[in-house]
Tab-separated table of C-alpha atoms in Angstrom:
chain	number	residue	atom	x	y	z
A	1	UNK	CA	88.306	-10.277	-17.801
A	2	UNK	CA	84.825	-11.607	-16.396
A	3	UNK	CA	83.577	-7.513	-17.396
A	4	UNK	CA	85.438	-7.444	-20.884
A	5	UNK	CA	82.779	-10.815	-21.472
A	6	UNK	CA	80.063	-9.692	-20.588
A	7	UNK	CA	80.425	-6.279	-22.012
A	8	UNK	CA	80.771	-8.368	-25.640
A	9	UNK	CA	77.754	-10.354	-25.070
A	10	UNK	CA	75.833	-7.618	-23.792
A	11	UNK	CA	77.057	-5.132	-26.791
A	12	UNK	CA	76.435	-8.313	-29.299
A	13	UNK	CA	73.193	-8.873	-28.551
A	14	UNK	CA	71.835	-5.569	-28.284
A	15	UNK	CA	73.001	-4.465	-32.093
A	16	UNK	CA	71.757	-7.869	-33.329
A	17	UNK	CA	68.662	-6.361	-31.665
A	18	UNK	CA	69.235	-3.489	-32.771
A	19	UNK	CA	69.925	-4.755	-36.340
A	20	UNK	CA	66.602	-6.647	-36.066
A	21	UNK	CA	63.725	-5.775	-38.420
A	22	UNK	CA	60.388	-7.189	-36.539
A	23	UNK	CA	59.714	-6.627	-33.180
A	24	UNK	CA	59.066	-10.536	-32.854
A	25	UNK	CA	62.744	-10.589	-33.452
A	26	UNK	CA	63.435	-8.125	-31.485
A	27	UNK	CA	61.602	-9.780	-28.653
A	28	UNK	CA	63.522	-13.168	-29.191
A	29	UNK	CA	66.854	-10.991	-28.870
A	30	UNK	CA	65.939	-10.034	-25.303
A	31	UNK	CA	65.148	-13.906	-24.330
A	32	UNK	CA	68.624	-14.778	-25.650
A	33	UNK	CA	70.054	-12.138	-23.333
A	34	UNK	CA	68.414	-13.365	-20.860
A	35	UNK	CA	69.115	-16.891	-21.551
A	36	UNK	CA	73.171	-15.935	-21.373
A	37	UNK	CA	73.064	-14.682	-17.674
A	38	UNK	CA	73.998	-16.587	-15.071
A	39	UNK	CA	76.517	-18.682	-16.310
A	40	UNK	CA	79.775	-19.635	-15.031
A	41	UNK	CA	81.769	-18.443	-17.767
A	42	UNK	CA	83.993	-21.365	-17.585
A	43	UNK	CA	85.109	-21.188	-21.018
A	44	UNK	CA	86.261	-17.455	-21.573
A	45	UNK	CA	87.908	-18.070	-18.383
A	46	UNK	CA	89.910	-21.121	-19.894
A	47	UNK	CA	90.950	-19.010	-22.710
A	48	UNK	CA	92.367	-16.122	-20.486
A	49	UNK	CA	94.711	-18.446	-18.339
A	50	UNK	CA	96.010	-20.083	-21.694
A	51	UNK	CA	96.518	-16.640	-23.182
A	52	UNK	CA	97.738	-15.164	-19.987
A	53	UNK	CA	100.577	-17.999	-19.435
A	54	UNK	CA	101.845	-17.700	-22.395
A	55	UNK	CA	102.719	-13.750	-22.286
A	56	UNK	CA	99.081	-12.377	-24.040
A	57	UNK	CA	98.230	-9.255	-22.781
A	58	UNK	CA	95.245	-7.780	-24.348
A	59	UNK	CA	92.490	-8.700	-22.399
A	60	UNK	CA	89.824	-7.080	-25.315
A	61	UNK	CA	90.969	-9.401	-27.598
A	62	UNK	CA	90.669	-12.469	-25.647
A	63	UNK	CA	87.766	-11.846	-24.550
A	64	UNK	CA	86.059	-11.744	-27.671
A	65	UNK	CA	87.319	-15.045	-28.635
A	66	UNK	CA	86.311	-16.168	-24.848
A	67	UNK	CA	82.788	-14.602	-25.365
A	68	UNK	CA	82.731	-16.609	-28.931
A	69	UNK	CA	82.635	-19.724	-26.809
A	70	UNK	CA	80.077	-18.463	-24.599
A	71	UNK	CA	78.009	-18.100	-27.547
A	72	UNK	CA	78.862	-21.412	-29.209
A	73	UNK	CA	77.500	-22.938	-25.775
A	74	UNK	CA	74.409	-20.870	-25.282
A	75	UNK	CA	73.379	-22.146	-29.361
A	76	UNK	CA	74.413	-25.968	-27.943
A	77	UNK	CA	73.034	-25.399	-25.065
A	78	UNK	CA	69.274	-23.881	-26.295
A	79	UNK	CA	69.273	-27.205	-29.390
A	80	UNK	CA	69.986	-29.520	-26.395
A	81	UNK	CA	67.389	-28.669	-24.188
A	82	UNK	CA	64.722	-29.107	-27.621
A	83	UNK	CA	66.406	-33.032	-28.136
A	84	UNK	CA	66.013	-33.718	-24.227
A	85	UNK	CA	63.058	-32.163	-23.981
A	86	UNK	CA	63.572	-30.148	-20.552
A	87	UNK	CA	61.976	-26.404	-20.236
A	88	UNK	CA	64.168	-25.631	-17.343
A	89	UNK	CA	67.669	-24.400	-17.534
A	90	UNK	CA	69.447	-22.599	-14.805
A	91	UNK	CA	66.242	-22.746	-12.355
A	92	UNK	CA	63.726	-21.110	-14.676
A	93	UNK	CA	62.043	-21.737	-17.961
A	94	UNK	CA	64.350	-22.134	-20.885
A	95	UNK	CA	63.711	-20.141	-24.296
A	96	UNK	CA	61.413	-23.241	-25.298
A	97	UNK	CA	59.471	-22.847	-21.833
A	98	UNK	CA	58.913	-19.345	-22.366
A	99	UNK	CA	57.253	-19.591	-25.363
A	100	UNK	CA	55.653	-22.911	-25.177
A	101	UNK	CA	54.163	-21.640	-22.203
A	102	UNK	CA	53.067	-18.330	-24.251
A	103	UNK	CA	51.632	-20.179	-26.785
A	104	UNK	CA	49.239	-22.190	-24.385
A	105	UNK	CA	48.190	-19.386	-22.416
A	106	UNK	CA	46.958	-18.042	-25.633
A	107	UNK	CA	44.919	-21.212	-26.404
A	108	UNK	CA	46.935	-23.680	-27.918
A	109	UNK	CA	46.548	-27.391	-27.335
A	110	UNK	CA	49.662	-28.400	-25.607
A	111	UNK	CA	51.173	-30.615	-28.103
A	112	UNK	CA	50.853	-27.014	-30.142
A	113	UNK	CA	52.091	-25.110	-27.322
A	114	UNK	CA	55.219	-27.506	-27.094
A	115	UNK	CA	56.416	-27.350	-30.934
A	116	UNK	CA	55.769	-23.725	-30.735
A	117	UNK	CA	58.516	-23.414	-28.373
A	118	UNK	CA	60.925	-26.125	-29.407
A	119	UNK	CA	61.028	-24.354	-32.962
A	120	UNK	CA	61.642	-20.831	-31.842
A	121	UNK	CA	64.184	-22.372	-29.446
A	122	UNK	CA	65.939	-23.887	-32.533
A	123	UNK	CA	66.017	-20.567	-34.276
A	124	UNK	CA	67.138	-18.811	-31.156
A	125	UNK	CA	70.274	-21.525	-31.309
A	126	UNK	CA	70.691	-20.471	-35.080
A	127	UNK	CA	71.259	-17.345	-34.110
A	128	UNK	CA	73.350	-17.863	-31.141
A	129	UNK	CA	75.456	-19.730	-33.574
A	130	UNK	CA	76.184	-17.187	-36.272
A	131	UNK	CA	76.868	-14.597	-33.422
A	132	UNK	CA	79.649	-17.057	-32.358
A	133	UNK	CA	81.287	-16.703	-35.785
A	134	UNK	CA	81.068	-13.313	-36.164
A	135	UNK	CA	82.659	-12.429	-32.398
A	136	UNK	CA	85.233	-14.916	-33.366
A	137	UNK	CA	85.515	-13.238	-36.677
A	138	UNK	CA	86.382	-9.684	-35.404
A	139	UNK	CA	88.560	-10.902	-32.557
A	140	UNK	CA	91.880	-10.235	-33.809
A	141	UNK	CA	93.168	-8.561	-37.343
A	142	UNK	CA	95.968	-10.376	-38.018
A	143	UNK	CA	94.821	-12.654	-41.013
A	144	UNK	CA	96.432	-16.242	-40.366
A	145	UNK	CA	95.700	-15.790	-36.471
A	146	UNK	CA	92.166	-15.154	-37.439
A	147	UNK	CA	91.180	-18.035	-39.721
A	148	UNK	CA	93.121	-20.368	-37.050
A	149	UNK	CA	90.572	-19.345	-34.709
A	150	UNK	CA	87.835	-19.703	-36.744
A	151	UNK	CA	89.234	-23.002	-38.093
A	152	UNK	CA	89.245	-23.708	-34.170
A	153	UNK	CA	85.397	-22.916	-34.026
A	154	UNK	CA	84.580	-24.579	-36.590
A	155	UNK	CA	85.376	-28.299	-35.363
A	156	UNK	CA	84.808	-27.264	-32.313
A	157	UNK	CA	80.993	-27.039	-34.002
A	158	UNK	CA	81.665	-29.900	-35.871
A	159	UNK	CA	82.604	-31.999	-32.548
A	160	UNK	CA	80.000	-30.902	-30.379
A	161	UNK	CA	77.374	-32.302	-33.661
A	162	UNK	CA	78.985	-35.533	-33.928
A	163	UNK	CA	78.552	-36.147	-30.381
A	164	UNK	CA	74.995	-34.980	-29.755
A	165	UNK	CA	74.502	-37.037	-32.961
A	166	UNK	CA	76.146	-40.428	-31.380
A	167	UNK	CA	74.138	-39.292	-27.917
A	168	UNK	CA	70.763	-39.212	-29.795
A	169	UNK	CA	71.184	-42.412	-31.828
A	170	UNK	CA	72.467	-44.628	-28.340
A	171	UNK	CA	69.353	-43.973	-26.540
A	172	UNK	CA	67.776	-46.850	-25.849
A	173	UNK	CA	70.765	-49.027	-26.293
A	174	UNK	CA	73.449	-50.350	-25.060
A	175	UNK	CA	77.170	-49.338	-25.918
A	176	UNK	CA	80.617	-49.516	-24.898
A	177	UNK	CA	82.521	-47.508	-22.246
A	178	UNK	CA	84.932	-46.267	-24.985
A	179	UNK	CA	81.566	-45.240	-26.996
A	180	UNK	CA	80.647	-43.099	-24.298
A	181	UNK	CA	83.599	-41.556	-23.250
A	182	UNK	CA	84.133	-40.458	-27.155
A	183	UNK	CA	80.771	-39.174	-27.608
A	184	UNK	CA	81.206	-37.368	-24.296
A	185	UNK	CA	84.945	-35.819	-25.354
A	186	UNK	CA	82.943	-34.501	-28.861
A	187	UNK	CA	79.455	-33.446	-27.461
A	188	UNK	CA	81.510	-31.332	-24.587
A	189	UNK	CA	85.080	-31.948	-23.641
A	190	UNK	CA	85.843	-30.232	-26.993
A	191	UNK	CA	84.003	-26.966	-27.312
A	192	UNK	CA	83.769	-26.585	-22.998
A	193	UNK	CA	87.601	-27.241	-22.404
A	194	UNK	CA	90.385	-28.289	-25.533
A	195	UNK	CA	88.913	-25.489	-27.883
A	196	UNK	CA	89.125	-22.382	-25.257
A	197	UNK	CA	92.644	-23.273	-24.135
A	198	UNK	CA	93.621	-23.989	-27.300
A	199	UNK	CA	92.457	-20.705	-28.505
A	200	UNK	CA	93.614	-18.690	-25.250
A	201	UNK	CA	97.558	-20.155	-26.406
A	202	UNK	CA	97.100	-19.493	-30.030
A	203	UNK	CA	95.906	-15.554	-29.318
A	204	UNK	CA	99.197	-15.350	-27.305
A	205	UNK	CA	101.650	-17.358	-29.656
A	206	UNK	CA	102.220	-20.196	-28.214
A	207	UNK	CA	104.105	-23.048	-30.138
A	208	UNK	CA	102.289	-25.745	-32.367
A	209	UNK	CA	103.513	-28.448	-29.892
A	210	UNK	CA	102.420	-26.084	-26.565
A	211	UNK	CA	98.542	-25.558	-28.621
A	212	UNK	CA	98.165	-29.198	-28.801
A	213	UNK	CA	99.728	-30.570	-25.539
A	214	UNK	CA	97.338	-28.091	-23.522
A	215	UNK	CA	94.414	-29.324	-25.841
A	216	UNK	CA	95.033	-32.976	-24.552
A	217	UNK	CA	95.059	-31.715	-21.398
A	218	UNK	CA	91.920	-30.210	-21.865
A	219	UNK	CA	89.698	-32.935	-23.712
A	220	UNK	CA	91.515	-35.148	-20.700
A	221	UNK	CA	89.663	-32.568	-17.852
A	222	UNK	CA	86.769	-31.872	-20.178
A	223	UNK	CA	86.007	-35.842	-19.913
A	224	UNK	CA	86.290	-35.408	-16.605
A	225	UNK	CA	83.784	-32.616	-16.183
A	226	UNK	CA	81.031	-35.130	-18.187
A	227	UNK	CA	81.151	-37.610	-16.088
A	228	UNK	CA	80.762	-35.811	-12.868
A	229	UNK	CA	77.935	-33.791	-15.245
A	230	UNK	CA	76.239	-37.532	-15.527
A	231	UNK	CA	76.499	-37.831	-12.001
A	232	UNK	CA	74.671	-34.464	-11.166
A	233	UNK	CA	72.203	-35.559	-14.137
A	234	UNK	CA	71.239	-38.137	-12.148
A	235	UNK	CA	72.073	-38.035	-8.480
A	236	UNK	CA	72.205	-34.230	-8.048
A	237	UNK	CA	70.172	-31.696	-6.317
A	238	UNK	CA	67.658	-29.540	-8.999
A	239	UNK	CA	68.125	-26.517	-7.254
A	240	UNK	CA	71.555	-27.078	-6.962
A	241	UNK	CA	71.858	-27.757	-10.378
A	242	UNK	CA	69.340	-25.780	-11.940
A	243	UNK	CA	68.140	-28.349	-14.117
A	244	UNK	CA	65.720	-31.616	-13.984
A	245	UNK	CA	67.735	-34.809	-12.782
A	246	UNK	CA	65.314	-36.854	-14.850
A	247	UNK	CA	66.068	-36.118	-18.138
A	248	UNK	CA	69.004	-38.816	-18.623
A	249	UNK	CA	66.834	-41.629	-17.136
A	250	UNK	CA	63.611	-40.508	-19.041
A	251	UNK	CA	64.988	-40.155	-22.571
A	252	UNK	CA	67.135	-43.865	-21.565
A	253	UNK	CA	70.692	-41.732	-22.226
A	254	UNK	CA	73.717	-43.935	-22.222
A	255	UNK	CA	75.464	-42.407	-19.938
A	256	UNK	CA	78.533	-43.120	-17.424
A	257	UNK	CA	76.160	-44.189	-15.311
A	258	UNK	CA	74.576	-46.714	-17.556
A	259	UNK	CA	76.969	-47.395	-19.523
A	260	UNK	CA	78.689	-49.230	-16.204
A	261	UNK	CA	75.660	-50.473	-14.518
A	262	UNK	CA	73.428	-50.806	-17.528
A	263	UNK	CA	74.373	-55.102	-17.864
A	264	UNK	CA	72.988	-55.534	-14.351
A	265	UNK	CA	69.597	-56.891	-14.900
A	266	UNK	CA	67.971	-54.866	-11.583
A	267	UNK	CA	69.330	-51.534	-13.475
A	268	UNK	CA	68.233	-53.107	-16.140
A	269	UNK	CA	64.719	-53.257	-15.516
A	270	UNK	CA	64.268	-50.187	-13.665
A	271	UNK	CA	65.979	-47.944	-16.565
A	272	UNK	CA	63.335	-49.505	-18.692
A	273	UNK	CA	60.217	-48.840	-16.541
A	274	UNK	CA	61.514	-45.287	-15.859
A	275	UNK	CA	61.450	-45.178	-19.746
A	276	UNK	CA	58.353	-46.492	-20.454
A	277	UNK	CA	56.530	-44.553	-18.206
A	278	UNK	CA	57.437	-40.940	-18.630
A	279	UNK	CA	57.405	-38.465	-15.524
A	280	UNK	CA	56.846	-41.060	-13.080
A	281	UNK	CA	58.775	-39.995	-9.879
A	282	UNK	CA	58.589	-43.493	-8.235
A	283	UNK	CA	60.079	-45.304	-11.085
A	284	UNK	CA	62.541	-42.876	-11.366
A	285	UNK	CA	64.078	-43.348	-7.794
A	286	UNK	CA	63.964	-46.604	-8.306
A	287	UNK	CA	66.269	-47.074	-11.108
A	288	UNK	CA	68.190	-43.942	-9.481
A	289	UNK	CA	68.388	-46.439	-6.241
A	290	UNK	CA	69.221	-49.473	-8.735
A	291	UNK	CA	72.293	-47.038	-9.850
A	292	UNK	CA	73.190	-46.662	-6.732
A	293	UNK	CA	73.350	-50.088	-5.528
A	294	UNK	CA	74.987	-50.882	-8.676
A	295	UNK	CA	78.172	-48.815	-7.989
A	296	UNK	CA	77.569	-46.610	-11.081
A	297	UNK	CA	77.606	-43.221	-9.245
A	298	UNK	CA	81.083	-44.318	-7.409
A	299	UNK	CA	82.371	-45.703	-10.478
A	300	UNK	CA	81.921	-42.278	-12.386
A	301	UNK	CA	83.890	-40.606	-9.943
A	302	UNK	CA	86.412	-42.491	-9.898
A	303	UNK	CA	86.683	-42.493	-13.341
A	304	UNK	CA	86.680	-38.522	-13.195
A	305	UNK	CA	89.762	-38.175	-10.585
A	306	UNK	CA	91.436	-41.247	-12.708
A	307	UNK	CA	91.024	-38.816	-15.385
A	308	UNK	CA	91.797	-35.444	-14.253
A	309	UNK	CA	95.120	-36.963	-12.776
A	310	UNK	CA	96.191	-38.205	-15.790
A	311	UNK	CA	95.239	-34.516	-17.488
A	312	UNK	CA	97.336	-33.017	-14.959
A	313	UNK	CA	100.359	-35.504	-15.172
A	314	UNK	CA	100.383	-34.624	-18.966
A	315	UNK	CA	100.469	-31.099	-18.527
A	316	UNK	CA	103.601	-31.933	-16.277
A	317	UNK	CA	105.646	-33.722	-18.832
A	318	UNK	CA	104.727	-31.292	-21.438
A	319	UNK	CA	106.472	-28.803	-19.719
A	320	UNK	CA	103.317	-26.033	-19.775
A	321	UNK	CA	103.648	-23.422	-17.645
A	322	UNK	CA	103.864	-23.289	-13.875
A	323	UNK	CA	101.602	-20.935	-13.392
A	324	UNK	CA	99.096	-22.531	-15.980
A	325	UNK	CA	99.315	-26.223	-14.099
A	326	UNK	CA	98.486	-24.226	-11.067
A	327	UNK	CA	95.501	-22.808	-12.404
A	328	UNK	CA	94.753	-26.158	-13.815
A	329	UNK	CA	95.564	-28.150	-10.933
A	330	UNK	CA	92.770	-25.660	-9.100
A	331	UNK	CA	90.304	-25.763	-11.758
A	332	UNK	CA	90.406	-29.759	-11.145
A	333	UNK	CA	89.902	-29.812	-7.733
A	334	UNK	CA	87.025	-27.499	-8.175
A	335	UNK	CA	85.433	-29.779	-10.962
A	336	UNK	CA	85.817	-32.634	-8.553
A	337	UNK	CA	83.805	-31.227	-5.790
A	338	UNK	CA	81.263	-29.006	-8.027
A	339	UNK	CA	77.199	-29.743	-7.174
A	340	UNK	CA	76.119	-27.699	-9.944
């Protein structure tokens, strides 16, 4: 299955290339390849074991609609690295990095340089985007099956907006636990985890009630999967993770993390002077340290086993498939345990 993926990426992106009519464009085509290696492939692999359990057996077709996710997170993931303004995704420069950095090598003030590469990261999304619809499109031929999927895509889309819009617009505040955890399940838990399974049983057939029991199941795990992600964010090792562990505290996300310690006035005050001034290391152990002390890093999880159990026990009483609760049951204790 991992081939059939990345023979549909690979194949997309060279005839969008291909298709291309500038070599500019043809250049950006190449950096979006590039930005799609490396991944884990998490979500074409969540649509095979749904597909799989429930009797689907052509491995083309799902992973087209697998590789549609990929391509729905490379778009998500390219517009969220603009909005936290990080350059550095899987342990090298980003889309945004490479041609910020470009642009000031050829003179430009940095300032320049930067919005140079934040807006041909945004187009690169655009177009990361549309190739999700169209491998999603051509997935399957049966009619009804095919604007299911796409239906499927689509709030998935829709979701993953309406939390990066929430996530934007409670930085710098404070919110709920329940605010966070919903912004979380739409920014991620949606697109990562309930739309791939979801889409794996619908490819094979599954019944209405099967489609939606294994989506709770996922949104339950995808949850999950955030909060240890706010953990790493924060407490993790960069070249573990492949990504800056300042980004949450500099752009004052409300996070897990926060979200739980956030009241305690030494977190307090140390969030805020990591805030206020930007890229300064000491600060930012310090309200890492204030985190700490705080319990936030133990409380998140917590909170993730809490939830994962509970994503599990569901998938019990819905009667899914054995083979599919072992899978899941795996996948969990994997999540659990991830550094990266």
């Amino acid at each position: 299955m991992a081939e059939r993926v990345e023979t549909v990426l690979t194949d997309c992106v060279a005839t969008a290339k291909q298709r291309s009519s500038s070599g500019p464009a043809r250049e950006l085509w190449d950096r979006i390849g590039d930005s799609l290696e490396g991944g884990k492939r998490l979500r074409p692999h969540l649509a095979w074991l749904a597909y799989a359990a429930f009797g689907g057996d052509d491995a083309k077709v799902c992973a087209a609609a697998g590789a549609s996710f990929e391509f729905l997170h490379g778009a998500l993931v390219v517009h969220d690295d603009v909005i936290d303004r990080d350059v550095v995704r899987r342990g090298r420069l980003n889309i945004a990095g490479v041609y910020g950095s470009e642009a000031e090598a050829r003179g430009f003030a940095t300032v320049d340089a930067q919005h140079v590469g934040n807006s041909v990261a945004i187009i690169a999304g655009d177009l990361l985007l549309a190739a999700a619809f169209r491998v999603m499109e051509g997935a399957v031929a049966d009619p009804e099956k095919r604007a299911r999927l796409l239906d499927l895509l689509h709030g998935a889309v829709t979701d993953a907006a309406t939390g990066e819009l929430a996530d934007v617009l409670m930085a710098h505040s404070s919110g709920s636990m329940e605010e966070v955890l919903e912004m979380e399940r739409l920014k991620t838990a949606v697109y990562s985890f309930e739309a791939p399974l979801r889409a794996g049983a619908l490819l094979a057939g599954a019944r209405d009630a099967e489609v939606d029991a294994l989506g709770r199941v996922g949104s339950l795990i995808g949850v999950a999967y955030q909060a240890i992600d706010d953990v790493l964010g924060t407490f993790g090792d960069p070249r573990q993770t492949g990504k800056p562990v300042s980004s949450d505290l500099r752009e004052g996300k409300l996070t897990v993390l926060t979200a739980f310690a956030g009241g305690d006035p030494d977190v307090a005050a140390h969030l805020g002077a990591a805030r206020d001034r930007r890229d300064d290391l000491v600060r930012e152990d310090l309200a890492r340290d204030a985190l700490h002390r705080a319990g936030a890093d133990g409380y998140a999880l917590s909170l993730a086993h809490a939830l994962v159990t509970e994503a599990l026990d569901e998938a019990r009483s819905s009667d899914l498939p054995a083979a599919l609760r072992s899978e899941l049951t795996r996948l969990c204790n994997h999540l659990l345990h991830r550094e990266h």
